Tab-separated table of C-alpha atoms and ligand atoms in Angstrom:
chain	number	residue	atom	x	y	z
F	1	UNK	CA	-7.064	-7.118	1.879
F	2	UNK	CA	-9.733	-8.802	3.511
F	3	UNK	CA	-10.774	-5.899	6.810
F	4	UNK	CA	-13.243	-6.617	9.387
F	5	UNK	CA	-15.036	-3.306	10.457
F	6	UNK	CA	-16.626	-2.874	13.784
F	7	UNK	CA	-19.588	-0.390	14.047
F	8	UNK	CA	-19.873	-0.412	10.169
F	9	UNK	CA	-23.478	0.247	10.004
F	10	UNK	CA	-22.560	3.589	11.716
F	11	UNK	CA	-21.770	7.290	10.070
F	12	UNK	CA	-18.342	6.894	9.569
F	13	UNK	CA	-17.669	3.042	9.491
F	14	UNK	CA	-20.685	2.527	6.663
F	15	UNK	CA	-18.616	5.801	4.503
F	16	UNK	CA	-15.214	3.762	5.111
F	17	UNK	CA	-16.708	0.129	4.352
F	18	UNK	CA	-17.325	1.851	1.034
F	19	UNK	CA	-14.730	3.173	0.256
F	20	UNK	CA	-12.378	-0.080	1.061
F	21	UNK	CA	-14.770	-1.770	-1.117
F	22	UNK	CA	-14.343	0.895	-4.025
F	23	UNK	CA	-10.444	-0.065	-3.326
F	24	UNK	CA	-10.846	-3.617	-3.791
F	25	UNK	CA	-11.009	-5.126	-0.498
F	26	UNK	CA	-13.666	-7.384	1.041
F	27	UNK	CA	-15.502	-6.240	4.164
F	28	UNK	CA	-16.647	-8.085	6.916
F	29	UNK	CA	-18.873	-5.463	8.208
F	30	UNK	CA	-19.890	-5.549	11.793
F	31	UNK	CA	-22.783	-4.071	14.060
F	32	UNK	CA	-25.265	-4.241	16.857
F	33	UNK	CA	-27.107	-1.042	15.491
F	34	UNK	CA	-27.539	0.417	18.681
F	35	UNK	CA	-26.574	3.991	17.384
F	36	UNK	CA	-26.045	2.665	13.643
F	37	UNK	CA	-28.416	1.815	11.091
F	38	UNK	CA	-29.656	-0.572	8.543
F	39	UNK	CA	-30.318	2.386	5.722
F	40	UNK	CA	-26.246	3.090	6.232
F	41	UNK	CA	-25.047	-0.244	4.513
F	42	UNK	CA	-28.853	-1.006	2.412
F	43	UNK	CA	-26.045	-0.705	-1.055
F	44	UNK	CA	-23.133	-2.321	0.543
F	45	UNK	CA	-25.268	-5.645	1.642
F	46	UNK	CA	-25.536	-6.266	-2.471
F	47	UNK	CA	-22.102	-5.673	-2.999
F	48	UNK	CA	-20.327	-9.403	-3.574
F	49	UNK	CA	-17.111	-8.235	-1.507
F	50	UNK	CA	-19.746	-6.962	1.570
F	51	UNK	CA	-20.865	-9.793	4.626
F	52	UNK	CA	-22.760	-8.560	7.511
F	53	UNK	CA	-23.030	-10.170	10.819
F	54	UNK	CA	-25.294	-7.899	13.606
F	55	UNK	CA	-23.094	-8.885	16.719
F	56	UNK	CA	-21.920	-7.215	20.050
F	57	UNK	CA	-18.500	-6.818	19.970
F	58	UNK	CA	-17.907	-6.583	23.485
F	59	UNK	CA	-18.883	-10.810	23.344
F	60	UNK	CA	-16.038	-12.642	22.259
F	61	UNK	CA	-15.291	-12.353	18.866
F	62	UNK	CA	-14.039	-15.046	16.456
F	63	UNK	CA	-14.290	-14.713	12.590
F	64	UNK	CA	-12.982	-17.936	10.028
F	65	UNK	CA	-10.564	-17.110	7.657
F	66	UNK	CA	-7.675	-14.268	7.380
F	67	UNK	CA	-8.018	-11.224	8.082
F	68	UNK	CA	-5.415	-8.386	7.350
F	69	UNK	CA	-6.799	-5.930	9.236
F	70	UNK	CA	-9.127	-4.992	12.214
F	71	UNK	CA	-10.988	-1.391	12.081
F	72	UNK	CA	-12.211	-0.777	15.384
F	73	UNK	CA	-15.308	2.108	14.881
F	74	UNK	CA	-18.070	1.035	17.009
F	75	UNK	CA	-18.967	3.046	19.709
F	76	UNK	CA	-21.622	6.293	20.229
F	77	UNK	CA	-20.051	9.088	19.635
F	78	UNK	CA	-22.487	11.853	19.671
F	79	UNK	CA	-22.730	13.238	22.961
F	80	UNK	CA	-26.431	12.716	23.363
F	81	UNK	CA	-25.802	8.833	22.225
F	82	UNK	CA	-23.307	8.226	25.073
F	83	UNK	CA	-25.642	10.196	27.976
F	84	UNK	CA	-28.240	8.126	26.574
F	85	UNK	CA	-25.693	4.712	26.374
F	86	UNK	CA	-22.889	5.786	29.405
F	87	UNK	CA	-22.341	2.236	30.070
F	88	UNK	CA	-22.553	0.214	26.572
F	89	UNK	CA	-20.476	3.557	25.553
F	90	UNK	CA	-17.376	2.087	28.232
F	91	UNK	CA	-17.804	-1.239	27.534
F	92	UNK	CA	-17.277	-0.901	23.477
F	93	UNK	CA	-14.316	1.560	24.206
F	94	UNK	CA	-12.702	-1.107	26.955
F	95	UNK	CA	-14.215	-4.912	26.482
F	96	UNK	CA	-14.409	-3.908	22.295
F	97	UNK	CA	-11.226	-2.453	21.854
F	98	UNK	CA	-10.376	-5.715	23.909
F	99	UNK	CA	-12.038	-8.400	21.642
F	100	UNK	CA	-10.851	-6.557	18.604
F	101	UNK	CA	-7.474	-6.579	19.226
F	102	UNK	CA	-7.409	-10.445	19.693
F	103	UNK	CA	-9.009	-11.261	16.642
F	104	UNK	CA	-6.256	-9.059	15.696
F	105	UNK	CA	-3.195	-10.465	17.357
F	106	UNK	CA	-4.616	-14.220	16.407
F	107	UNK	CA	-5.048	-13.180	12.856
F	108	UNK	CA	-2.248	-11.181	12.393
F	109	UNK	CA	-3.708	-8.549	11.173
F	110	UNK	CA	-3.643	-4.719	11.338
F	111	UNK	CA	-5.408	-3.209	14.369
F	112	UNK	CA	-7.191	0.718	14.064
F	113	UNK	CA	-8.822	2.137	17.009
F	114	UNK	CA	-10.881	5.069	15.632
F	115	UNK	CA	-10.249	7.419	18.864
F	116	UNK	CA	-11.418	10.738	19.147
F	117	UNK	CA	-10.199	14.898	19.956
F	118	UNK	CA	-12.114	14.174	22.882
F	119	UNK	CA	-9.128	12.530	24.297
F	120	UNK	CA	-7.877	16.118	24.656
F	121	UNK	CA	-10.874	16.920	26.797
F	122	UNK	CA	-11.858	20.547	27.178
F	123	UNK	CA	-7.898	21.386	25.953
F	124	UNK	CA	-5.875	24.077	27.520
F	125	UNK	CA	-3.781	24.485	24.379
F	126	UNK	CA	-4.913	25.387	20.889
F	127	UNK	CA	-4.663	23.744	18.367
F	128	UNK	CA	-4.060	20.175	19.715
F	129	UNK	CA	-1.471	18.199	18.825
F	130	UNK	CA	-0.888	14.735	19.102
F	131	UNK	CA	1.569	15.060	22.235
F	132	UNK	CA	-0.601	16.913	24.370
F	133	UNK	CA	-2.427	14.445	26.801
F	134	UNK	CA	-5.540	16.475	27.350
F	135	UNK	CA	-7.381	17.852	29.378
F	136	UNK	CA	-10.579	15.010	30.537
F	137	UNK	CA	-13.120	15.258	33.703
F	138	UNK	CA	-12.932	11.326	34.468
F	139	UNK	CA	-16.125	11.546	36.352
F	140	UNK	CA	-17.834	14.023	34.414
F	141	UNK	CA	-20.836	12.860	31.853
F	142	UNK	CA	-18.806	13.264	28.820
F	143	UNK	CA	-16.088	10.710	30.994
F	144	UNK	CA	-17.948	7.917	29.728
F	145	UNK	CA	-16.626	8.262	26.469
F	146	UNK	CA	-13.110	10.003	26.875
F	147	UNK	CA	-11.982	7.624	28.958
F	148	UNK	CA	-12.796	4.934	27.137
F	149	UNK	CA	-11.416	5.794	24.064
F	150	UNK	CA	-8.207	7.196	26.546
F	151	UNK	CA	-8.288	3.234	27.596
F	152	UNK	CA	-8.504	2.045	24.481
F	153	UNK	CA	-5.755	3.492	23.197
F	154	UNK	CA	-3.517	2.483	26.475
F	155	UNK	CA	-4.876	-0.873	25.357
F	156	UNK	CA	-3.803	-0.716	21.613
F	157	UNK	CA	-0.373	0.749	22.526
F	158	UNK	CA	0.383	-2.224	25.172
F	159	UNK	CA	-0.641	-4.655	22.231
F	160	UNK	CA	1.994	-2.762	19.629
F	161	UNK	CA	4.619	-2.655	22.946
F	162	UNK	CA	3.836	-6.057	24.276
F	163	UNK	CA	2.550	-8.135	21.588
F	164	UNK	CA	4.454	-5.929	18.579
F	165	UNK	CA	1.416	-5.509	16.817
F	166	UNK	CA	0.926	-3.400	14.119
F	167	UNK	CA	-1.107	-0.350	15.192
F	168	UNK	CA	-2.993	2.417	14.015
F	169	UNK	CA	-4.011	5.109	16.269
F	170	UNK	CA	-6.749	7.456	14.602
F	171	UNK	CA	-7.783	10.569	16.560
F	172	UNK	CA	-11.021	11.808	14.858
F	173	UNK	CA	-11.761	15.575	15.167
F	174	UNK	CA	-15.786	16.965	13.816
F	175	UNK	CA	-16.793	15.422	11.274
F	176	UNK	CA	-20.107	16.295	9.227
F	177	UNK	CA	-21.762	14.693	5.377
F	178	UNK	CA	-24.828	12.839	4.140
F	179	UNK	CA	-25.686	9.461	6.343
F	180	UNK	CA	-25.345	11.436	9.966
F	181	UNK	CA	-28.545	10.623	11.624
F	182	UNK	CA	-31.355	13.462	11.407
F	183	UNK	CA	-31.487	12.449	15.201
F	184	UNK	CA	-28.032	12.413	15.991
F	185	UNK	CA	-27.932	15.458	18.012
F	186	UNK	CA	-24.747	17.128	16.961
F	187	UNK	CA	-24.220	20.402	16.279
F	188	UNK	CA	-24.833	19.871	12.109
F	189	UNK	CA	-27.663	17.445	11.655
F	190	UNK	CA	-29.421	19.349	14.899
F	191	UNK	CA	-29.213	23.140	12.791
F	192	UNK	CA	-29.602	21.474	9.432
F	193	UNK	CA	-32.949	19.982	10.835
F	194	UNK	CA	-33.925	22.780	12.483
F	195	UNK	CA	-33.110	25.175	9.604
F	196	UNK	CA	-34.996	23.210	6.672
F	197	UNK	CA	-38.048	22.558	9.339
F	198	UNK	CA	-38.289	26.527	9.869
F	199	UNK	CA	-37.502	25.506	13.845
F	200	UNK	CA	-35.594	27.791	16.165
F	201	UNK	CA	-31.468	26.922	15.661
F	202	UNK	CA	-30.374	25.917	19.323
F	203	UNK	CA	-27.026	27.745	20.076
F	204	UNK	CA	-25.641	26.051	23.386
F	205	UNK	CA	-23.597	28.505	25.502
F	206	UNK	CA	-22.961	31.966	23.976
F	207	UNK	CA	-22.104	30.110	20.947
F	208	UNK	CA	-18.421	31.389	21.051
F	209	UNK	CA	-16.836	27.675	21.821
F	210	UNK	CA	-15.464	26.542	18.340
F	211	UNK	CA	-14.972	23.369	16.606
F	212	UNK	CA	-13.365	22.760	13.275
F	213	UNK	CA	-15.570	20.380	11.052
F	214	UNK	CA	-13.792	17.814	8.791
F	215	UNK	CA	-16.211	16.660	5.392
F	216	UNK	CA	-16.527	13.224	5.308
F	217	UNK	CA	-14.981	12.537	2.313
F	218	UNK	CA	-11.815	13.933	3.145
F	219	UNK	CA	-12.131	12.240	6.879
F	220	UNK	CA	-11.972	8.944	4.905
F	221	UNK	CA	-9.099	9.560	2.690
F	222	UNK	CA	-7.009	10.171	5.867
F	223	UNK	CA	-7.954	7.363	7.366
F	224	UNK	CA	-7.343	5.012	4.136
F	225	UNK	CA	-4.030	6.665	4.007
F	226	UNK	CA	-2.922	5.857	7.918
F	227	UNK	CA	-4.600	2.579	7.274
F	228	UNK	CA	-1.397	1.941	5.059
F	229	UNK	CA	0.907	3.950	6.451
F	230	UNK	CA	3.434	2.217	8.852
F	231	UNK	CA	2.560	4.501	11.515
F	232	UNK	CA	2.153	2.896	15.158
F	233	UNK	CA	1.568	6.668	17.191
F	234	UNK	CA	-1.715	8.915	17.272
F	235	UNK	CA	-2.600	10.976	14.145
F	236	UNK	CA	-5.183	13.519	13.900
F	237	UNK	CA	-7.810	13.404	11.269
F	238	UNK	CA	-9.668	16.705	10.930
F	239	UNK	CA	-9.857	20.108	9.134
F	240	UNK	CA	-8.170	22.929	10.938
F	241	UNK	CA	-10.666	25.587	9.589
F	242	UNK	CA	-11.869	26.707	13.025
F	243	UNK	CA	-15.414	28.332	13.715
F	244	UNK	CA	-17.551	29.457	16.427
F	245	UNK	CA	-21.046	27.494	16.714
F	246	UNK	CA	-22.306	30.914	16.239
F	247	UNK	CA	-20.825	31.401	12.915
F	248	UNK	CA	-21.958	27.800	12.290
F	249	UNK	CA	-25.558	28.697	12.754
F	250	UNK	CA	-25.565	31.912	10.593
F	251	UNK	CA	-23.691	29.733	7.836
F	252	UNK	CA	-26.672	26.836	7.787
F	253	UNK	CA	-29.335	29.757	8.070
F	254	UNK	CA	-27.815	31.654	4.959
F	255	UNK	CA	-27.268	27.893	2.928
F	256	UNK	CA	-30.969	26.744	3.722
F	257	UNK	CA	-32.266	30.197	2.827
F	258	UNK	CA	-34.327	29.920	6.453
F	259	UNK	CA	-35.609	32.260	8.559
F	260	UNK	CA	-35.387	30.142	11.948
F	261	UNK	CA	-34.761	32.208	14.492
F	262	UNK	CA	-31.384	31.684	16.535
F	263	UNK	CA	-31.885	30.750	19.909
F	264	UNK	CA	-29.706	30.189	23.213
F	265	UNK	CA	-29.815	26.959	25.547
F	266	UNK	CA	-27.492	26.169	28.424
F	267	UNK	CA	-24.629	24.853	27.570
F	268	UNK	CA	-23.860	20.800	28.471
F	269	UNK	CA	-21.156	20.202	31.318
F	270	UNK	CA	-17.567	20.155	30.250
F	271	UNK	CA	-18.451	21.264	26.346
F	272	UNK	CA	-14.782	21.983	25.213
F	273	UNK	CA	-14.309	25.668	24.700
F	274	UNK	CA	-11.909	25.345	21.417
F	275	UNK	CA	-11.022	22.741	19.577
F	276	UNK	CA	-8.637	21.914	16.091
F	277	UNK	CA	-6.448	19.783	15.051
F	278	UNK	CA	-2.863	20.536	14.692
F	279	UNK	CA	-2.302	18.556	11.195
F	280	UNK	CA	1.483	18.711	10.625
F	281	UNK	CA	2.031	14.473	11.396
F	282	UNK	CA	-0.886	13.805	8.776
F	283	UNK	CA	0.498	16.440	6.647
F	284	UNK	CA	3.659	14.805	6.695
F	285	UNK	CA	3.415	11.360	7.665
F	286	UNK	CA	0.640	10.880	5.333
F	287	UNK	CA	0.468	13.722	2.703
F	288	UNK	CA	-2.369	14.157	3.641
F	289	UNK	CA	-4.585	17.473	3.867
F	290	UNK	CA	-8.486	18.281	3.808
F	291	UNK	CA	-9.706	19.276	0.466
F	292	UNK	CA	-13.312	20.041	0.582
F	293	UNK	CA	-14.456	23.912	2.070
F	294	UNK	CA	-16.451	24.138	4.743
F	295	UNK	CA	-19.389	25.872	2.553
F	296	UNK	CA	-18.930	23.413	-0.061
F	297	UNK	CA	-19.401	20.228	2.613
F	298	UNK	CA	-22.715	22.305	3.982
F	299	UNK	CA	-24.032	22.501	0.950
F	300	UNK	CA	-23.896	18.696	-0.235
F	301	UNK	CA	-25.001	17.987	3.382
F	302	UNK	CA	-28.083	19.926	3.161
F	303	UNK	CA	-28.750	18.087	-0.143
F	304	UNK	CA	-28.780	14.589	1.714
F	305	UNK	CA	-30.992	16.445	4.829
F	306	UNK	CA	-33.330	17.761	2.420
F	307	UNK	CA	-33.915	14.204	0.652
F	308	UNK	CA	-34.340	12.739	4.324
F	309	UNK	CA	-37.118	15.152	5.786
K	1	UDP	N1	-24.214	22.509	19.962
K	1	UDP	C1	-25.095	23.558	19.865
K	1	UDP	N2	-26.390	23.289	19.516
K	1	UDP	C2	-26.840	22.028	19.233
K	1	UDP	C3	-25.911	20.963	19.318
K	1	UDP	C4	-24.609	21.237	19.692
K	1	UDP	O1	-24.740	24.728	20.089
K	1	UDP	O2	-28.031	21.894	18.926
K	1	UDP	C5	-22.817	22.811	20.342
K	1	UDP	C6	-22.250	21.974	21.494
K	1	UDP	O3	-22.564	22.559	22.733
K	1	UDP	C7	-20.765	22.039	21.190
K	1	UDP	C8	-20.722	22.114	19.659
K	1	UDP	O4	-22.021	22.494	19.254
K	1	UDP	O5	-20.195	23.209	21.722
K	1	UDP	C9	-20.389	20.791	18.989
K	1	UDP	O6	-21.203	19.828	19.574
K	1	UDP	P1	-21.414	18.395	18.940
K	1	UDP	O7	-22.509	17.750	19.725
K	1	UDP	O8	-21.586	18.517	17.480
K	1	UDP	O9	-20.055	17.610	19.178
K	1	UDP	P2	-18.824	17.763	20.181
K	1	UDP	O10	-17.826	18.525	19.415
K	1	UDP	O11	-19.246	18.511	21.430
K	1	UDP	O12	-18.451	16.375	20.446
């Protein structure tokens, strides 16, 4: 196939550029490295199947050739990014996801829209499954990037309903692995950081709200595998091993061998209290399942964090 991929200088689009181009595919890989970066893709911009064009893809977008399929990953997604981006955050959720899926529709081609848990918002049920429609503060400072991704996937299902496009709704639950930005401030790169550099580990909150952290290997596989599926309705991507932040910290502390103090910061407005995936549609739909341990992904992300400070 021949796959254009939006934000694919980014954490997860650079990992799945890879690994289409490990399948066989070309790439047409696209960013405007506002939250991505140029180390991300520095192998993939040798490989022969690999072009790069550093674009905004909420401009209109027009690529020559086919195209069998549109991978829609460029946004911010760490909550500092979008704080830091609110507005370039809504526009690549609502004009992107709207450029994207033309070049789809014209081209024929396969539309993903990599959307998020955070559609569930701070979720009164746990686990979340894919029929549960959330639980989002529109106006709060995490709205920004809920709602977008909430609009984008209004958007992509109108395009399947209206235009009978082939869709492919992704919701993406914590994911962690080598190429997340030292900077990125998410939970794992900000203790990994903090850890190796001997720093205090900032718990937010009481450190009891949980998340359930996905490797990035195994984030890709499901996505490859919903990529080809024929499956037009949301399915979550993630690892249903759930954890406090607390039990987090203690876990990077023991891996790093530090002896950084843990320390407690307010926590941000509207930080979800729980959060996991209910699995059963990838399980099923899919056969799909997480494979690497949560120690096990720690420990080959502390190699890459180690070889970066
Ligand atoms: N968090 C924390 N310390 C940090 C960064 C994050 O305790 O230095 C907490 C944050 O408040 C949230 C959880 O870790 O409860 C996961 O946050 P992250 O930014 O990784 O992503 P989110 O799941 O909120 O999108």
């Amino acid at each position: 196939m021949r796959i254009l991929v939006t934000g694919a200088a980014g954490f997860l689009g650079s990992h799945l550029s890879r690994h289409l181009l490990g399948k066989g595919h070309s790439v047409i890989g696209i960013d405007n490295f506002i939250t991505g970066s140029v180390y991300n893709i520095q192998d993939l911009l040798k490989k022969p199947g690999f072009e790069f064009i550093k674009y905004d893809v909420t401009n209109y977008l027009s690529v020559p050739g086919k195209l069998d399929a549109v991978l829609h990953f460029a946004s911010p997604a760490s909550p500092i990014d979008y704080l830091k981006f609110p507005i370039p955050t809504l526009k690549v959720g609502a004009l992107g996801t709207h450029k994207a899926l033309g070049l789809a529709k014209e081209k024929k081609a396969i539309f993903m829209i990599a959307s998020t848990s955070e559609v569930y918002g701070d979720p009164l049920i746990n686990p979340q499954h894919e029929a549960y429609w959330g639980n989002v503060n529109p106006v709060g400072p995490r709205g920004v990037y809920d709602e977008a991704k909430r609009f984008a996937e209004a958007l992509t299902m109108a395009y399947h309903r209206y235009h009978g496009m082939q869709v492919r709704l992704l919701r993406i639950f914590n994911t962690y692995g080598p190429n997340m930005r030292l900077e990125d401030g998410r939970a794992v790169p900000n203790f990994m950081t903090q850890a190796l550099k001997g720093r205090p580990i900032t718990v937010y909150g009481n450190g009891r709200q949980t998340r359930s952290l996905c490797y990035v290997s195994d984030l890709i596989d499901g996505i490859y595998r919903l990529l080809l599926s024929r499956e037009n309705d949301p399915v979550n991507i993630g690892n249903p091993h759930e954890i406090t932040l607390l039990e987090l910290a203690d876990s990077i502390k023991r891996l790093t061998r530090s002896r950084s103090r843990i320390v407690f910061k307010p926590l941000p407005e509207d930080d979800p209290k729980v959060r996991r995936p209910d699995i059963t549609r990838a399980r099923k739909l899919l056969k799909w399942q997480p494979k690497v341990g949560l120690e096990e992904g720690l420990k080959k992300t502390i190699t890459y964090f180690k070889t970066r400070l």
